[in-house]
Amino acid sequence: QVQLVESGGGLVQAGGSLRLSCAASGRAISERTFNKYTMGWFRQAPGKERELVAAINWGDGTYYADSVKGRFTISRDNTKNTMYLQMNSLKPEDTAVYSCAADYNGPLRGGYGYWGQGTQVTVSS
């Protein structure tokens, strides 16, 4: 019902920036329904557990992990059924596979039922 596709990952030097995008589609997605989905960005590095980086709900309430506050900004464009993660001042510790996730009318820190395949972000020193 919901398909999520990430883009924008790549290789960047420490201190640089990247902008990730997550496009949502499927039978359950339209301009009238996308705004009701809570959307989140997760990341997982080798040897580390998956963690929630940032999330945004239909009312534009947001959550950020302490490690990215002041550096990352999450946003959404409901007319395009797309979510974004602007990542500035990147650090080598940010290197991970970043995945987007969605949950219909769910809490920011709650369970996510739909997942993208992920995009690799590598930050060199």
mmCIF file of C-alpha atoms in Angstrom:
data_model
loop_
_atom_site.group_PDB
_atom_site.id
_atom_site.type_symbol
_atom_site.label_atom_id
_atom_site.label_comp_id
_atom_site.label_asym_id
_atom_site.label_seq_id
_atom_site.Cartn_x
_atom_site.Cartn_y
_atom_site.Cartn_z
ATOM 1 C CA GLN A 1 0.000 0.000 0.000
ATOM 2 C CA VAL A 2 2.887 2.362 0.759
ATOM 3 C CA GLN A 3 6.252 2.380 -0.978
ATOM 4 C CA LEU A 4 9.132 4.562 0.193
ATOM 5 C CA VAL A 5 12.208 5.359 -1.896
ATOM 6 C CA GLU A 6 15.209 7.239 -0.514
ATOM 7 C CA SER A 7 17.703 9.254 -2.520
ATOM 8 C CA GLY A 8 20.501 11.746 -1.940
ATOM 9 C CA GLY A 9 23.061 9.627 -0.123
ATOM 10 C CA GLY A 10 26.710 9.650 -1.064
ATOM 11 C CA LEU A 11 30.255 10.429 0.005
ATOM 12 C CA VAL A 12 31.032 13.766 1.631
ATOM 13 C CA GLN A 13 33.901 15.261 3.620
ATOM 14 C CA ALA A 14 33.518 16.091 7.284
ATOM 15 C CA GLY A 15 31.848 19.463 7.658
ATOM 16 C CA GLY A 16 29.943 19.081 4.416
ATOM 17 C CA SER A 17 26.231 18.742 3.749
ATOM 18 C CA LEU A 18 23.810 16.310 2.166
ATOM 19 C CA ARG A 19 20.069 16.412 1.566
ATOM 20 C CA LEU A 20 18.164 13.141 1.697
ATOM 21 C CA SER A 21 14.754 12.704 0.105
ATOM 22 C CA CYS A 22 12.059 10.102 0.706
ATOM 23 C CA ALA A 23 9.313 9.793 -1.885
ATOM 24 C CA ALA A 24 6.110 8.010 -0.873
ATOM 25 C CA SER A 25 3.757 6.310 -3.296
ATOM 26 C CA GLY A 26 1.173 3.549 -3.498
ATOM 27 C CA ARG A 27 -2.562 3.036 -3.270
ATOM 28 C CA ALA A 28 -2.759 4.550 0.212
ATOM 29 C CA ILE A 29 -0.842 7.698 -0.717
ATOM 30 C CA SER A 30 -2.381 10.887 -2.072
ATOM 31 C CA GLU A 31 -2.112 14.604 -1.393
ATOM 32 C CA ARG A 32 -5.001 14.240 1.062
ATOM 33 C CA THR A 33 -3.594 11.271 2.959
ATOM 34 C CA PHE A 34 0.176 11.810 2.994
ATOM 35 C CA ASN A 35 -0.074 14.611 5.542
ATOM 36 C CA LYS A 36 -1.589 12.144 8.036
ATOM 37 C CA TYR A 37 1.508 9.930 8.039
ATOM 38 C CA THR A 38 4.136 10.351 10.687
ATOM 39 C CA MET A 39 7.484 10.145 8.896
ATOM 40 C CA GLY A 40 10.870 9.315 10.339
ATOM 41 C CA TRP A 41 14.520 8.912 9.419
ATOM 42 C CA PHE A 42 16.521 6.057 10.928
ATOM 43 C CA ARG A 43 20.169 5.145 10.576
ATOM 44 C CA GLN A 44 22.258 2.069 11.266
ATOM 45 C CA ALA A 45 26.036 1.876 11.251
ATOM 46 C CA PRO A 46 28.063 -1.366 11.224
ATOM 47 C CA GLY A 47 28.097 -2.894 14.688
ATOM 48 C CA LYS A 48 25.495 -0.435 15.955
ATOM 49 C CA GLU A 49 21.790 -0.736 16.565
ATOM 50 C CA ARG A 50 19.296 1.136 14.427
ATOM 51 C CA GLU A 51 18.380 4.513 15.868
ATOM 52 C CA LEU A 52 15.746 7.131 15.181
ATOM 53 C CA VAL A 53 17.449 10.288 13.929
ATOM 54 C CA ALA A 54 14.494 12.593 13.290
ATOM 55 C CA ALA A 55 10.729 12.441 12.852
ATOM 56 C CA ILE A 56 7.874 14.714 11.783
ATOM 57 C CA ASN A 57 4.115 14.308 12.119
ATOM 58 C CA TRP A 58 1.082 15.701 10.299
ATOM 59 C CA GLY A 59 1.054 18.803 12.497
ATOM 60 C CA ASP A 60 4.754 19.474 11.774
ATOM 61 C CA GLY A 61 5.769 18.487 15.269
ATOM 62 C CA THR A 62 9.348 17.216 15.219
ATOM 63 C CA TYR A 63 11.766 15.032 17.124
ATOM 64 C CA TYR A 64 15.563 15.001 16.876
ATOM 65 C CA ALA A 65 18.132 12.745 18.457
ATOM 66 C CA ASP A 66 20.498 14.688 20.712
ATOM 67 C CA SER A 67 23.442 13.782 18.485
ATOM 68 C CA VAL A 68 22.005 15.665 15.489
ATOM 69 C CA LYS A 69 20.219 18.631 17.069
ATOM 70 C CA GLY A 70 21.313 21.882 15.487
ATOM 71 C CA ARG A 71 22.821 20.075 12.488
ATOM 72 C CA PHE A 72 19.952 18.149 10.877
ATOM 73 C CA THR A 73 16.561 19.496 9.805
ATOM 74 C CA ILE A 74 13.581 17.333 8.882
ATOM 75 C CA SER A 75 10.800 18.657 6.664
ATOM 76 C CA ARG A 76 8.025 17.483 4.371
ATOM 77 C CA ASP A 77 6.248 18.686 1.246
ATOM 78 C CA ASN A 78 2.759 17.221 1.310
ATOM 79 C CA THR A 79 2.021 18.399 -2.234
ATOM 80 C CA LYS A 80 4.859 16.167 -3.463
ATOM 81 C CA ASN A 81 4.387 13.290 -0.989
ATOM 82 C CA THR A 82 8.029 13.732 -0.064
ATOM 83 C CA MET A 83 10.048 14.031 3.144
ATOM 84 C CA TYR A 84 13.518 15.545 3.431
ATOM 85 C CA LEU A 85 16.464 15.440 5.805
ATOM 86 C CA GLN A 86 18.931 18.303 5.466
ATOM 87 C CA MET A 87 22.221 17.260 7.065
ATOM 88 C CA ASN A 88 24.808 19.958 7.769
ATOM 89 C CA SER A 89 28.167 19.902 9.556
ATOM 90 C CA LEU A 90 28.456 16.190 8.919
ATOM 91 C CA LYS A 91 30.804 14.121 11.059
ATOM 92 C CA PRO A 92 32.415 10.721 10.422
ATOM 93 C CA GLU A 93 30.173 9.381 13.191
ATOM 94 C CA ASP A 94 27.179 10.113 10.934
ATOM 95 C CA THR A 95 28.289 7.410 8.503
ATOM 96 C CA ALA A 96 25.455 4.878 8.219
ATOM 97 C CA VAL A 97 22.672 3.532 6.066
ATOM 98 C CA TYR A 98 19.776 5.970 6.346
ATOM 99 C CA SER A 99 16.233 4.683 5.915
ATOM 100 C CA CYS A 100 12.925 6.492 5.849
ATOM 101 C CA ALA A 101 9.847 5.102 7.547
ATOM 102 C CA ALA A 102 6.148 5.910 7.780
ATOM 103 C CA ASP A 103 3.268 5.210 10.126
ATOM 104 C CA TYR A 104 -0.314 6.344 9.626
ATOM 105 C CA ASN A 105 -1.281 8.877 12.304
ATOM 106 C CA GLY A 106 1.301 7.495 14.700
ATOM 107 C CA PRO A 107 3.379 9.089 17.460
ATOM 108 C CA LEU A 108 6.787 10.558 16.653
ATOM 109 C CA ARG A 109 8.636 7.884 18.612
ATOM 110 C CA GLY A 110 6.177 5.087 17.981
ATOM 111 C CA GLY A 111 6.248 2.071 15.729
ATOM 112 C CA TYR A 112 6.725 2.454 11.984
ATOM 113 C CA GLY A 113 5.051 -0.017 9.660
ATOM 114 C CA TYR A 114 6.488 1.036 6.303
ATOM 115 C CA TRP A 115 10.164 1.194 5.362
ATOM 116 C CA GLY A 116 12.358 2.197 2.464
ATOM 117 C CA GLN A 117 15.427 0.239 1.368
ATOM 118 C CA GLY A 118 17.911 2.796 2.649
ATOM 119 C CA THR A 119 20.634 4.993 1.207
ATOM 120 C CA GLN A 120 24.312 4.987 2.185
ATOM 121 C CA VAL A 121 25.841 8.103 3.714
ATOM 122 C CA THR A 122 29.620 8.089 4.135
ATOM 123 C CA VAL A 123 31.457 10.967 5.807
ATOM 124 C CA SER A 124 35.231 11.003 5.407
ATOM 125 C CA SER A 125 37.685 12.735 7.717
#
